[in-house]
Amino acid sequence: MTDPQLRRPAWRPFVHAGRVLILVAIALIIHLAATLHAPDESGPSPTVDIAVTKQLFETADRLAEGDVVLDAAGQTLGRVIQTSPAGDQAIGFSGPTNVLLGFSSDEKIVGMAILSSRDTREHVAAIEREGKFLDSLDGLTREEVLARTDFDAVSGATLTSLAMIEAVQRTLGGVQRSLKFPEPPRIEVVRKLYPDAESLAEDPHYPALLNVQDASGAQIGKLLRTSPAADNVVGYQGPTDMLIGLDNDDKVTGLALSHSYDNEPYVDYVRTDDYFLGLLNGQSLAELAKEHLESLQIEGVSGATMTSQAAAIGVYLAAAERIKAYQEAKNSREQASLIQFRQRDYITIAVVVIGVLLAFSPWRGKPWARIPFQILVLVYLGFANGDFVSQALLVGWAQNGVPWKSAFGLVLLVAAALALPTFTRTNVYCSHLCPHGAVQQWTKRRIKWQWKPSTKTLPWLKAIPSVLLAWVVLVAAARWSFSLVDIEPFDAYVWHIAGWGTIAVAVVGLIASLFTPMAYCRFGCPTGALLDYVRYNGKSEFWTRRDWVAVGLVALGAVALLF
């Protein structure tokens, strides 16, 4: 008789790998659906609604050029900046949040407001209710915000609130605007340095740096404005905004006077003195930044000594500020590339490791080991952190990226949930690490009367998680505004931020589990169905009806993406 193993088709071992590829394809569709409509980080920021601005400046009437805030009389109240798109890499629980930050006229923060968010609705709402968090930066300067690390997060929305602070710091790492010279340089002035100049494009990370473009839109040079670095350097009567022409090596190619508060006769002397305007040609920004202002011997323009000296000092200050900002941005990128461990991460990692060890140990069925660990999972992962592997979380990460640098503990929990059943046959998350699963294990057979679904009813009940997964894919691929937290019970454990939908699912599921063991896990959990689908088992080498359903989800997502 022929050995059955020898008759096994060669393609069967690849069937299970195909299931993993199907999930990757669905995640890719969800990601494309989000990124194709997301703001470009190098592009312009979204338009700011004046109604939101009034949350920060009560008497605000309109926004002028450079997002300067004006009242009804045209008086300057301050300015606003938003963290999108520069801060969109800061992912909270499931996505980034665009924060509006207000600065007073003396460059101190007056408050934060939420413009929009791709994070979970309940988490964002909790932050908006927690007024103290949005006021937590009030009175701080840009430098103080960048230097601080001890920010208090909102309970129940820890990842979302910390991501908002990260977005603010990412944005402030390069952005500093001028209230004294909010208008852009005139193109006729720019042409003194670049005759073919037609337009200017502001650097999104450093507004004082301008890219000079010709009629075709090609970049032909760079300009560095001395404002706002030199806004407090007064000549005869006021400050002056100079333009520093730069080549590709950041060496000076010439100076031009843009705007000034000084007296016009003196300003015109500086504007037309070619010797003075070419005095620093060939020097690099790095060299200028190293100069000590106290020891400078500046040869001023005859008849406009104070104005020209103030303009020259502004050039040195602008160079020093640019080099400083460059170094801060470099340090920020290096810091962002490091995993940031918090106490929350260490404890979550410990819980995951203990859960995995327990799942593969002979103690997993022993009450003395199982029950204390379930209590730990319920209290810490459930009520304290709200750390669940949910569809809202997975979709958010597929859309916006995985926050493995800022939430490593949660990422490890999700990685364990997905990887272990795929390679080890054991669904560790559902059996050991899910707080809602732990509660259902406690309610199992606590009452005598139990309900067993009939053979006709059972297939319909088992189909519910697949239907919910199809809904998740459709919502994510079609970019509908439906909140996915409402189809699962997990946010109910963070009760003070939970909506009525998720609370209802939690309560109904637990009541049902009293009459049918693990009722929600078996007949209602799309995340459990997803993990069970990738679990390797004795039938994994056979193509089944579930696989056709999964292929249908890929097709459904692709169609939704196109429309």
Phi, psi and omega in degrees: 000142182282137177298128180304327180297329180285337180273353183292126178303145184293338185277347187299319179300342182271353181297315181294321176298326177297326178296319178296320179295326177298316179294322177297320180296319178296316178298321179294320178298316179298319179296316180296321179299326181278315187287330179294340182242008179274152178294142178286128183298333179268358183265189183287155176283155177299159179292137180270129178281130181297333179295323177288323179300326180292343173292335180259325179234103188301325184263014180298138180244324181198168177250131177264183179304138182079017179058036172281134184267126180241149174270185184297333180273359180086009179279142181284127178261332183158210179212164177231150171225154177241152186278344178267138006267355186298327183260013184290348177283351178275101184265129177274233178291317181217002180181175180275164177232134178269114185255135174263126183244130180256138177240136176284178181294337177263022172062040171243144185290136179251354177154171176237151174217150180268119178277312179198165181206143171254013177274176182295135187305313184296324180292319178294319179297324179297322179291321179294327176287330180275083186300330183297326181294316181293344177259004189290343179260000184303134178088351181273150173271170178304313182296322180292322178294318180293332183276338185279148175231349187263066180265138178275128179269162178277128179300130182089345178223042185300308184295322181293315182290320178294325177293326177296318178296318179298319178297319177298314182293321177299320182288315182289344180300338179228343189268125170208119184250165181256135172272336182279330179229066183288337184281146179288161177298147177286140185296330179292331176287319180299325183292347174292334178259326181227093186302332183268009183294136177236333182204165180235139177239120182287134175294125185295337182261346181210089188300336179287350178259125184240136174266126182269129183239149177270191185296333180274357182089001179283144180283130181241358179173182180227150176232138173245123178276143177281347174267136013266001184302326185249022183296339181258008177267109186260131176276244178282321185225339182188179182283165181227139176258112179261154175251129180252113176284136184230145173267188184293342178262014180059037172258145185290131176249354179159163178238153174214144180270123184268293180223157179204149172265000182283170180294138188300320179302318180291320180298319182292326176300317180290317184301330187252005182269096184297325180297312180297318184290343178252009187297329186256009182303137178092345179274144181272159177299323180298320179292317180295324183293337182276349183290142175266122186300328183295331185260004182290139173248089185268124178274105184280174179276132180300129180088350179217047187300310184294319180295313183291322178294320176296321178295319180293317177301322178301323179297315179295319180294319179296320178297315180296320180293320180294316179296320178297315180296322178298316181292321178298318179296321178296314179296323179295319178295319179295320179293321180293335180281350180266147175286128181260104181273133173240170180304321178304317182293316181300317182290318179298317178301317180297317179297316180298314181298315179297317179299318179294314179298319180294321181296331182256011181255160177290355181272355189301334180262000182278124181303325183293337177261321186288312186294313177300323179291322177298322177297318178299315180299315182296313185288313187275302181291326183276285188287322184283313188252330188068036181271100178232152170271101185239165177293323178299319179292310183297319179294317179300318179290321177298324181285317194245347183112163183263125182277056186290342179277330184254347181219057188296324180299314179294321178298319178296321178299314180294319180298317178296320181298321183274320188280319187297314177294332181293322187249342187240358181074355185252122177273081186296323184297306183296326184274335187227334191247358180266117179301321181291326175294323179297317180296320179294327177294327178287329182275352185297122176057038177279343175240156186291315184284123179237144180253128178246119181301144178286167180296335177279325182281326187304313180299324179292320178293320180293339181281343184301311179301323179293322177296319179295322177296320177298320178296320179299312181298317181296315180298316183289317183288325180272356177061039176285158185273006180299136180273115185290344179294342183284346181263359179229158187269002197290323180292345179296337180286336170262073196300329185284353175242355187286146173270168183293331180297309182291327176295318179297318179297320180295312183294313180298319180296319180289322177296317179297326182291343174291330185257335177225116185307131177053042187303312182293316181301322184277322191238006184219348190263108177293327179293319176298320178296322178297314181292325177291328180295321182273356181290129179281129180212188184295339181258009186294339182272005181247136176282124187238180179298326179299327180290324176294323176298317180297319177297323177297324178295321176299314180296319179299315179296321180294319179295316179297325179296321182290332183251000000 
